Short mmCIF file of C-alpha atoms and ligand atoms in Angstrom, two decimals:
data_model
loop_
_atom_site.label_atom_id
_atom_site.label_comp_id
_atom_site.label_asym_id
_atom_site.label_seq_id
_atom_site.Cartn_x
_atom_site.Cartn_y
_atom_site.Cartn_z
CA UNK A 823 -143.19 24.13 -49.29
CA UNK A 824 -140.33 21.91 -50.18
CA UNK A 825 -138.41 21.50 -53.51
CA UNK A 826 -140.63 18.46 -54.47
CA UNK A 827 -143.61 20.94 -54.58
CA UNK A 828 -141.58 23.76 -56.24
CA UNK A 829 -140.44 21.42 -59.01
CA UNK A 830 -144.00 21.09 -60.25
CA UNK A 831 -143.51 24.65 -61.75
CA UNK A 832 -141.06 23.15 -64.12
CA UNK A 833 -142.31 20.65 -66.72
CA UNK A 834 -139.46 18.72 -68.19
CA UNK A 835 -140.43 18.86 -71.84
CA UNK A 836 -141.13 22.61 -71.65
CA UNK A 837 -137.81 23.30 -70.02
CA UNK A 838 -135.98 21.26 -72.65
CA UNK A 839 -137.74 22.96 -75.58
CA UNK A 840 -137.12 26.41 -73.91
CA UNK A 841 -133.34 25.75 -73.66
CA UNK A 842 -133.10 24.49 -77.25
CA UNK A 843 -134.97 27.60 -78.60
CA UNK A 844 -132.45 30.09 -77.07
CA UNK A 845 -130.49 31.99 -79.75
CA UNK A 846 -127.44 34.21 -79.88
CA UNK A 847 -129.27 37.20 -78.70
CA UNK A 848 -130.26 35.44 -75.49
CA UNK A 849 -126.69 34.44 -74.95
CA UNK A 850 -125.32 37.99 -75.43
CA UNK A 851 -127.92 39.36 -72.98
CA UNK A 852 -126.99 36.89 -70.33
CA UNK A 853 -123.34 37.65 -70.91
CA UNK A 854 -123.95 41.44 -70.37
CA UNK A 855 -125.83 41.14 -67.12
CA UNK A 856 -124.28 41.06 -63.62
CA UNK A 857 -127.19 39.16 -61.96
CA UNK A 858 -128.45 36.31 -64.01
CA UNK A 859 -131.85 34.56 -63.78
CA UNK A 860 -132.85 31.08 -64.73
CA UNK A 861 -133.74 32.19 -68.24
CA UNK A 862 -130.00 33.44 -68.55
CA UNK A 863 -128.88 30.17 -67.37
CA UNK A 864 -130.85 28.31 -70.06
CA UNK A 865 -129.30 30.52 -72.69
CA UNK A 866 -125.78 29.75 -71.37
CA UNK A 867 -126.15 26.01 -71.38
CA UNK A 868 -127.91 25.96 -74.79
CA UNK A 869 -126.35 24.92 -78.02
CA UNK A 870 -126.54 28.65 -79.05
CA UNK A 871 -123.99 29.48 -76.39
CA UNK A 872 -121.29 27.16 -77.85
CA UNK A 873 -119.78 29.87 -80.14
CA UNK A 874 -119.47 32.15 -76.99
CA UNK A 875 -117.33 29.64 -74.95
CA UNK A 876 -114.20 31.87 -74.87
CA UNK A 877 -116.26 34.87 -73.52
CA UNK A 878 -117.98 32.75 -71.01
CA UNK A 879 -114.61 31.22 -69.82
CA UNK A 880 -113.03 34.74 -69.41
CA UNK A 881 -116.00 36.03 -67.37
CA UNK A 882 -116.16 32.90 -65.30
CA UNK A 883 -112.45 33.08 -64.46
CA UNK A 884 -112.78 36.67 -63.41
CA UNK A 885 -115.79 36.08 -61.25
CA UNK A 886 -114.09 33.15 -59.56
CA UNK A 887 -111.00 35.01 -58.81
CA UNK A 888 -112.86 37.96 -57.48
CA UNK A 889 -114.85 35.77 -55.01
CA UNK A 890 -112.23 32.95 -54.18
CA UNK A 891 -108.92 34.48 -55.06
CA UNK A 892 -106.44 32.32 -56.81
CA UNK A 893 -106.98 29.33 -54.61
CA UNK A 894 -107.97 25.70 -54.96
CA UNK A 895 -109.32 23.70 -51.96
CA UNK A 896 -108.14 20.12 -51.76
CA UNK A 897 -110.11 17.16 -50.28
CA UNK A 898 -109.85 13.42 -50.37
CA UNK A 899 -112.69 10.79 -50.30
CA UNK A 900 -112.51 8.05 -47.61
CA UNK A 901 -114.69 5.12 -48.53
CA UNK A 902 -115.93 3.66 -45.26
CA UNK A 903 -118.19 0.88 -46.77
CA UNK A 904 -119.34 -0.49 -50.07
CA UNK A 905 -122.48 -2.17 -48.44
CA UNK A 906 -125.57 -1.00 -50.19
CA UNK A 907 -129.23 -1.98 -50.04
CA UNK A 908 -130.18 -0.33 -53.40
CA UNK A 909 -130.01 -1.38 -57.02
CA UNK A 910 -128.81 1.57 -59.15
CA UNK A 911 -128.06 0.61 -62.74
CA UNK A 912 -124.85 2.75 -63.01
CA UNK A 913 -122.99 1.92 -59.82
CA UNK A 914 -120.28 -0.64 -58.81
CA UNK A 915 -121.58 -0.87 -55.34
CA UNK A 916 -125.23 -1.82 -56.45
CA UNK A 917 -126.70 -4.62 -54.40
CA UNK A 918 -126.97 -7.00 -57.37
CA UNK A 919 -123.26 -6.81 -58.23
CA UNK A 920 -121.36 -9.85 -56.85
CA UNK A 921 -118.38 -8.07 -55.34
CA UNK A 922 -116.94 -8.56 -51.93
CA UNK A 923 -118.52 -6.28 -49.41
CA UNK A 924 -116.71 -4.59 -46.47
CA UNK A 925 -117.24 -2.04 -43.89
CA UNK A 926 -114.23 -0.50 -42.12
CA UNK A 927 -114.12 -1.07 -38.37
CA UNK A 928 -112.75 1.63 -36.03
CA UNK A 929 -109.13 0.41 -36.13
CA UNK A 930 -109.23 0.27 -40.03
CA UNK A 931 -110.67 3.86 -40.00
CA UNK A 932 -107.88 5.10 -37.81
CA UNK A 933 -105.36 3.49 -40.14
CA UNK A 934 -106.93 5.19 -43.08
CA UNK A 935 -106.99 8.52 -41.33
CA UNK A 936 -103.29 8.28 -40.53
CA UNK A 937 -102.45 7.38 -44.18
CA UNK A 938 -104.46 10.23 -45.54
CA UNK A 939 -103.05 12.69 -42.89
CA UNK A 940 -99.61 11.98 -44.18
CA UNK A 941 -100.64 13.34 -47.54
CA UNK A 942 -101.47 16.55 -45.97
CA UNK A 943 -105.31 16.69 -46.13
CA UNK A 944 -107.54 18.68 -43.68
CA UNK A 945 -110.71 18.28 -45.60
CA UNK A 946 -112.22 14.75 -45.83
CA UNK A 947 -115.27 13.43 -47.61
CA UNK A 948 -116.72 10.24 -45.96
CA UNK A 949 -118.47 8.00 -48.48
CA UNK A 950 -120.56 4.96 -48.03
CA UNK A 951 -123.06 2.82 -49.92
CA UNK A 952 -126.54 3.32 -48.71
CA UNK A 953 -127.20 0.70 -46.16
CA UNK A 954 -128.99 1.85 -43.01
CA UNK A 955 -128.54 -1.50 -41.24
CA UNK A 956 -124.76 -1.59 -41.71
CA UNK A 957 -123.80 2.05 -42.05
CA UNK A 958 -126.48 3.88 -40.30
CA UNK A 959 -126.46 6.79 -37.74
CA UNK A 960 -125.19 4.41 -35.01
CA UNK A 961 -122.15 3.52 -37.18
CA UNK A 962 -121.44 7.21 -37.92
CA UNK A 963 -121.75 8.12 -34.26
CA UNK A 964 -118.85 5.53 -33.53
CA UNK A 965 -116.78 6.53 -36.55
CA UNK A 966 -117.06 10.41 -36.43
CA UNK A 967 -115.11 10.89 -33.20
CA UNK A 968 -112.21 8.69 -34.59
CA UNK A 969 -112.03 10.79 -37.77
CA UNK A 970 -112.70 14.28 -36.10
CA UNK A 971 -109.37 14.04 -34.23
CA UNK A 972 -107.58 14.09 -37.54
CA UNK A 973 -109.46 16.61 -39.72
CA UNK A 974 -110.83 20.12 -39.60
CA UNK A 975 -113.63 19.68 -42.10
CA UNK A 976 -115.82 16.71 -42.53
CA UNK A 977 -118.20 16.13 -45.43
CA UNK A 978 -120.37 13.04 -45.74
CA UNK A 979 -121.85 11.49 -48.86
CA UNK A 980 -124.24 8.78 -47.50
CA UNK A 981 -127.90 7.81 -47.62
CA UNK A 982 -130.42 10.68 -47.14
CA UNK A 983 -131.41 11.00 -43.51
CA UNK A 984 -134.08 12.56 -41.49
CA UNK A 985 -133.73 16.20 -40.08
CA UNK A 986 -133.19 15.01 -36.48
CA UNK A 987 -130.54 12.51 -37.68
CA UNK A 988 -128.67 15.23 -39.47
CA UNK A 989 -128.79 17.38 -36.36
CA UNK A 990 -127.16 14.50 -34.35
CA UNK A 991 -124.41 14.15 -37.00
CA UNK A 992 -123.76 17.87 -37.05
CA UNK A 993 -123.22 17.55 -33.29
CA UNK A 994 -120.69 14.74 -33.89
CA UNK A 995 -118.72 16.89 -36.22
CA UNK A 996 -120.21 16.87 -39.68
CA UNK A 997 -119.83 20.13 -41.53
CA UNK A 998 -121.11 19.43 -45.05
CA UNK A 999 -123.37 16.93 -46.73
CA UNK A 1000 -123.50 15.95 -50.37
CA UNK A 1001 -126.61 14.40 -51.90
CA UNK A 1002 -126.88 14.10 -55.60
CA UNK A 1003 -130.34 13.72 -57.24
CA UNK A 1004 -128.70 11.78 -60.02
CA UNK A 1005 -131.51 12.86 -62.29
CA UNK A 1006 -134.40 15.29 -61.87
CA UNK A 1007 -136.46 13.42 -64.37
CA UNK A 1008 -138.69 11.15 -62.30
CA UNK A 1009 -139.40 8.66 -65.03
CA UNK A 1010 -135.78 8.16 -65.86
CA UNK A 1011 -135.01 8.09 -62.10
CA UNK A 1012 -137.38 5.16 -61.70
CA UNK A 1013 -135.64 3.33 -64.58
CA UNK A 1014 -132.22 3.53 -62.84
CA UNK A 1015 -133.21 3.14 -59.19
CA UNK A 1016 -134.75 -0.35 -59.17
CA UNK A 1017 -134.76 -1.35 -55.54
CA UNK A 1018 -134.25 0.03 -52.16
CA UNK A 1019 -134.98 3.23 -50.41
CA UNK A 1020 -133.30 5.27 -53.01
CA UNK A 1021 -136.07 4.43 -55.41
CA UNK A 1022 -138.20 7.08 -53.62
CA UNK A 1023 -137.61 10.10 -55.84
CA UNK A 1024 -139.47 12.54 -53.67
CA UNK A 1025 -137.68 11.61 -50.35
CA UNK A 1026 -134.38 12.22 -52.03
CA UNK A 1027 -135.52 15.44 -53.66
CA UNK A 1028 -136.49 16.89 -50.27
CA UNK A 1029 -133.17 15.96 -48.58
CA UNK A 1030 -131.74 19.43 -48.95
CA UNK A 1031 -134.70 20.90 -47.35
CA UNK A 1032 -134.21 18.60 -44.31
CA UNK A 1033 -130.58 19.63 -44.28
CA UNK A 1034 -131.34 23.29 -44.42
CA UNK A 1035 -133.76 22.90 -41.47
CA UNK A 1036 -131.12 21.02 -39.58
CA UNK A 1037 -128.78 24.02 -40.01
CA UNK A 1038 -126.01 22.36 -42.05
CA UNK A 1039 -122.97 24.52 -42.65
CA UNK A 1040 -122.72 23.46 -46.44
CA UNK A 1041 -124.70 21.19 -48.67
CA UNK A 1042 -123.78 19.86 -52.13
CA UNK A 1043 -125.98 19.07 -55.03
CA UNK A 1044 -125.77 17.91 -58.69
CA UNK A 1045 -126.91 15.32 -61.20
CA UNK A 1046 -125.23 12.38 -62.62
CA UNK A 1047 -124.52 13.58 -66.21
CA UNK A 1048 -125.36 11.00 -68.75
CA UNK A 1049 -128.46 9.50 -67.25
CA UNK A 1050 -130.76 12.05 -68.89
CA UNK A 1051 -130.52 14.90 -71.49
CA UNK A 1052 -127.84 16.89 -69.65
CA UNK A 1053 -128.87 20.45 -70.35
CA UNK A 1054 -132.31 19.94 -68.92
CA UNK A 1055 -131.07 17.97 -65.94
CA UNK A 1056 -128.45 20.73 -65.15
CA UNK A 1057 -131.24 23.44 -65.40
CA UNK A 1058 -133.00 21.66 -62.60
CA UNK A 1059 -129.73 21.76 -60.48
CA UNK A 1060 -129.54 25.53 -61.03
CA UNK A 1061 -133.31 25.90 -60.09
CA UNK A 1062 -132.74 23.68 -56.98
CA UNK A 1063 -129.77 25.86 -55.99
CA UNK A 1064 -131.71 29.04 -56.43
CA UNK A 1065 -134.57 27.72 -54.33
CA UNK A 1066 -132.24 26.51 -51.51
CA UNK A 1067 -130.16 29.81 -51.36
CA UNK A 1068 -133.33 31.79 -50.84
CA UNK A 1069 -134.80 29.52 -48.26
CA UNK A 1070 -131.65 28.44 -46.40
CA UNK A 1071 -129.54 31.54 -46.93
CA UNK A 1072 -127.36 30.61 -43.82
CA UNK A 1073 -125.80 27.55 -45.62
CA UNK A 1074 -123.18 27.45 -48.16
CA UNK A 1075 -123.47 25.47 -51.41
CA UNK A 1076 -121.31 23.40 -53.68
CA UNK A 1077 -122.08 21.83 -57.05
CA UNK A 1078 -120.56 18.74 -58.65
CA UNK A 1079 -120.95 17.68 -62.30
CA UNK A 1080 -119.83 13.98 -62.37
CA UNK A 1081 -120.08 12.34 -65.74
CA UNK A 1082 -120.98 8.64 -65.87
CA UNK A 1083 -117.79 6.45 -65.74
CA UNK A 1084 -117.45 2.77 -66.53
CA UNK A 1085 -118.11 0.68 -63.47
CA UNK A 1086 -119.11 -2.92 -62.58
CA UNK A 1087 -122.27 -3.83 -64.61
CA UNK A 1088 -121.64 -0.77 -66.71
CA UNK A 1089 -124.57 0.74 -68.73
CA UNK A 1090 -125.07 2.85 -71.89
CA UNK A 1091 -124.81 6.54 -71.44
CA UNK A 1092 -128.07 8.22 -72.59
CA UNK A 1093 -126.78 11.77 -73.16
CA UNK A 1094 -123.03 12.19 -73.83
CA UNK A 1095 -121.38 15.41 -72.74
CA UNK A 1096 -118.07 16.17 -74.34
CA UNK A 1097 -115.23 18.15 -72.70
CA UNK A 1098 -116.21 21.47 -74.36
CA UNK A 1099 -119.69 21.09 -73.23
CA UNK A 1100 -118.54 20.34 -69.64
CA UNK A 1101 -116.42 23.60 -69.78
CA UNK A 1102 -119.56 25.45 -70.98
CA UNK A 1103 -121.66 24.04 -68.05
CA UNK A 1104 -118.97 24.97 -65.49
CA UNK A 1105 -118.83 28.49 -66.90
CA UNK A 1106 -122.66 28.69 -66.89
CA UNK A 1107 -122.84 27.70 -63.24
CA UNK A 1108 -120.24 30.38 -62.37
CA UNK A 1109 -121.95 33.15 -64.35
CA UNK A 1110 -125.32 32.19 -62.73
CA UNK A 1111 -123.97 32.12 -59.25
CA UNK A 1112 -120.58 33.75 -58.43
CA UNK A 1113 -120.79 32.40 -54.80
CA UNK A 1114 -121.29 28.69 -55.21
CA UNK A 1115 -118.33 26.31 -54.95
CA UNK A 1116 -117.59 24.18 -58.03
CA UNK A 1117 -115.98 20.87 -57.42
CA UNK A 1118 -114.11 18.70 -59.84
CA UNK A 1119 -113.11 15.09 -58.93
CA UNK A 1120 -110.63 12.57 -60.19
CA UNK A 1121 -113.41 10.97 -62.38
CA UNK A 1122 -112.13 13.48 -65.03
CA UNK A 1123 -108.79 13.04 -66.91
CA UNK A 1124 -105.44 14.64 -65.94
CA UNK A 1125 -105.58 16.62 -69.16
CA UNK A 1126 -108.97 17.97 -68.67
CA UNK A 1127 -108.42 18.81 -64.98
CA UNK A 1128 -105.22 20.76 -65.94
CA UNK A 1129 -107.02 22.82 -68.42
CA UNK A 1130 -110.38 23.49 -66.70
CA UNK A 1131 -108.88 24.35 -63.25
CA UNK A 1132 -108.62 28.16 -63.74
CA UNK A 1133 -112.05 28.58 -65.42
CA UNK A 1134 -114.33 28.42 -62.36
CA UNK A 1135 -113.40 25.45 -60.23
CA UNK A 1136 -112.75 26.08 -56.58
CA UNK A 1137 -112.49 22.54 -55.02
CA UNK A 1138 -110.46 19.48 -56.16
CA UNK A 1139 -109.96 15.98 -54.95
CA UNK A 1140 -106.62 14.46 -55.32
CA UNK A 1141 -105.06 10.99 -54.82
CA UNK A 1142 -108.47 9.51 -54.49
CA UNK A 1143 -109.30 5.78 -53.91
CA UNK A 1144 -112.94 4.69 -54.31
CA UNK A 1145 -112.43 1.50 -52.33
CA UNK A 1146 -112.83 0.96 -48.66
CA UNK A 1147 -109.35 0.56 -47.19
CA UNK A 1148 -107.70 1.92 -50.26
CA UNK A 1149 -105.09 4.12 -48.62
CA UNK A 1150 -103.67 2.12 -45.59
CA UNK A 1151 -104.18 -1.35 -47.13
CA UNK A 1152 -103.63 -2.56 -50.62
CA UNK A 1153 -107.31 -3.33 -51.20
CA UNK A 1154 -108.52 -5.19 -54.07
CA UNK A 1155 -109.37 -3.12 -57.18
CA UNK A 1156 -112.60 -5.19 -57.52
CA UNK A 1157 -114.12 -3.34 -54.49
CA UNK A 1158 -114.11 0.21 -56.17
CA UNK A 1159 -117.20 2.16 -56.98
CA UNK A 1160 -116.04 3.58 -60.31
CA UNK A 1161 -112.69 3.93 -62.13
CA UNK A 1162 -110.43 6.85 -61.28
CA UNK A 1163 -109.25 8.80 -64.30
CA UNK A 1164 -106.66 11.10 -62.77
CA UNK A 1165 -104.47 9.09 -60.54
CA UNK A 1166 -101.79 11.74 -59.77
CA UNK A 1167 -100.72 11.94 -56.19
CA UNK A 1168 -101.71 14.88 -53.90
CA UNK A 1169 -98.24 16.27 -54.11
CA UNK A 1170 -98.18 16.13 -57.85
CA UNK A 1171 -101.59 17.81 -58.04
CA UNK A 1172 -100.45 20.48 -55.69
CA UNK A 1173 -97.41 21.20 -57.87
CA UNK A 1174 -99.53 21.46 -60.86
CA UNK A 1175 -101.95 23.93 -58.98
CA UNK A 1176 -98.96 26.01 -57.80
CA UNK A 1177 -97.44 26.06 -61.36
CA UNK A 1178 -100.70 27.70 -62.50
CA UNK A 1179 -100.18 30.50 -60.08
CA UNK A 1180 -102.82 29.14 -57.56
CA UNK A 1181 -102.50 28.57 -53.80
CA UNK A 1182 -103.50 25.12 -52.43
CA UNK A 1183 -105.92 25.43 -49.56
CA UNK A 1184 -105.71 22.47 -47.36
CA UNK A 1185 -107.70 24.05 -44.62
CA UNK A 1186 -110.35 26.92 -44.79
CA UNK A 1187 -112.57 25.87 -42.00
CA UNK A 1188 -112.68 24.46 -38.45
CA UNK A 1189 -115.76 22.91 -37.01
CA UNK A 1190 -115.20 24.81 -33.76
CA UNK A 1191 -116.35 27.90 -35.65
CA UNK A 1192 -119.91 26.54 -35.46
CA UNK A 1193 -119.79 24.07 -32.65
CA UNK A 1194 -122.49 24.69 -29.92
S1 SF4 B 2672 -125.16 4.88 -56.28
FE1 SF4 B 2672 -125.18 4.77 -54.10
S2 SF4 B 2672 -127.10 3.91 -53.55
FE2 SF4 B 2672 -126.81 3.41 -55.75
S3 SF4 B 2672 -125.74 1.40 -55.61
FE3 SF4 B 2672 -124.27 2.90 -55.63
S4 SF4 B 2672 -123.71 3.23 -53.54
FE4 SF4 B 2672 -125.68 2.32 -53.60
#
């Protein structure tokens, strides 16, 4: 059994109706429980929970501090390539966009690592477009030893791979893998993934199963908020997490909740989520799962990040550039994947975190802890 089989238990329209039929009593019951199930999660993300936001935020803050202390982990993305063989309607790197393409060579990667290292980071997120020919496993096998020298935790966000390929990359130093389903609605998925391997909904959906079997230390999941009705899509994220935790209990998990941002070839957003609703979702994830890491990127505004930070977030990016070569070189803005909203430096971000009484965690992991 993989998640693509499990998901057949959840019919999209039934889930949506069930979320929208939750009432205040369901929300109160969910708030009173210490172990929540998926029905409780539906109640917490429903419109009926909106008047309970303050109670949700207080409980979310308490649970987060109990499990993670008053800490925020910092990471930074390193874009290695904007080559991509897919057409996704919402992304600046999409194959049909006429932008200059580049893939960093080993010297450029070294230069980027040195520039990032000066900012203090130990956790790095390697990002590429999805091009197996240009940035496939052979490229990562060259790049990872260059990067590994500088960082204690490596996360990748690249095309979904086979189990044996993940096993190779884990041996080369990868600790965590992020793969976002974008939307769990297969029809909408097909409308936005027009060409390339990414158009295979099922292959992507079963990626976390391959990761679990490969023995990855941590995996990340989420949907791209705005492609579909957000409450229903986020229910599927919670259901996916629940399934994975039971089956691959040795791995840790992290959830992101990116909202669609303007990009090259920008498209209309189907389901707008306002700031209050994003806070509601963050708190709902925390109440549903006190163990999961919740990550907030620089897609979100300075104002929003300042206010939401204590309510459940455990992981923050800072000083991000979404263009290959964006740290060591003055790369052209035209190469970026999407616009950054919070452009504060890592030092400024660290000051803000400390001013809120939190400790910045630059390093909480070393690959040697799991190296064979
Ligand atoms: S979202 Fe990923 S796969 Fe799709 S075009 Fe962008 S980089 Fe390529």
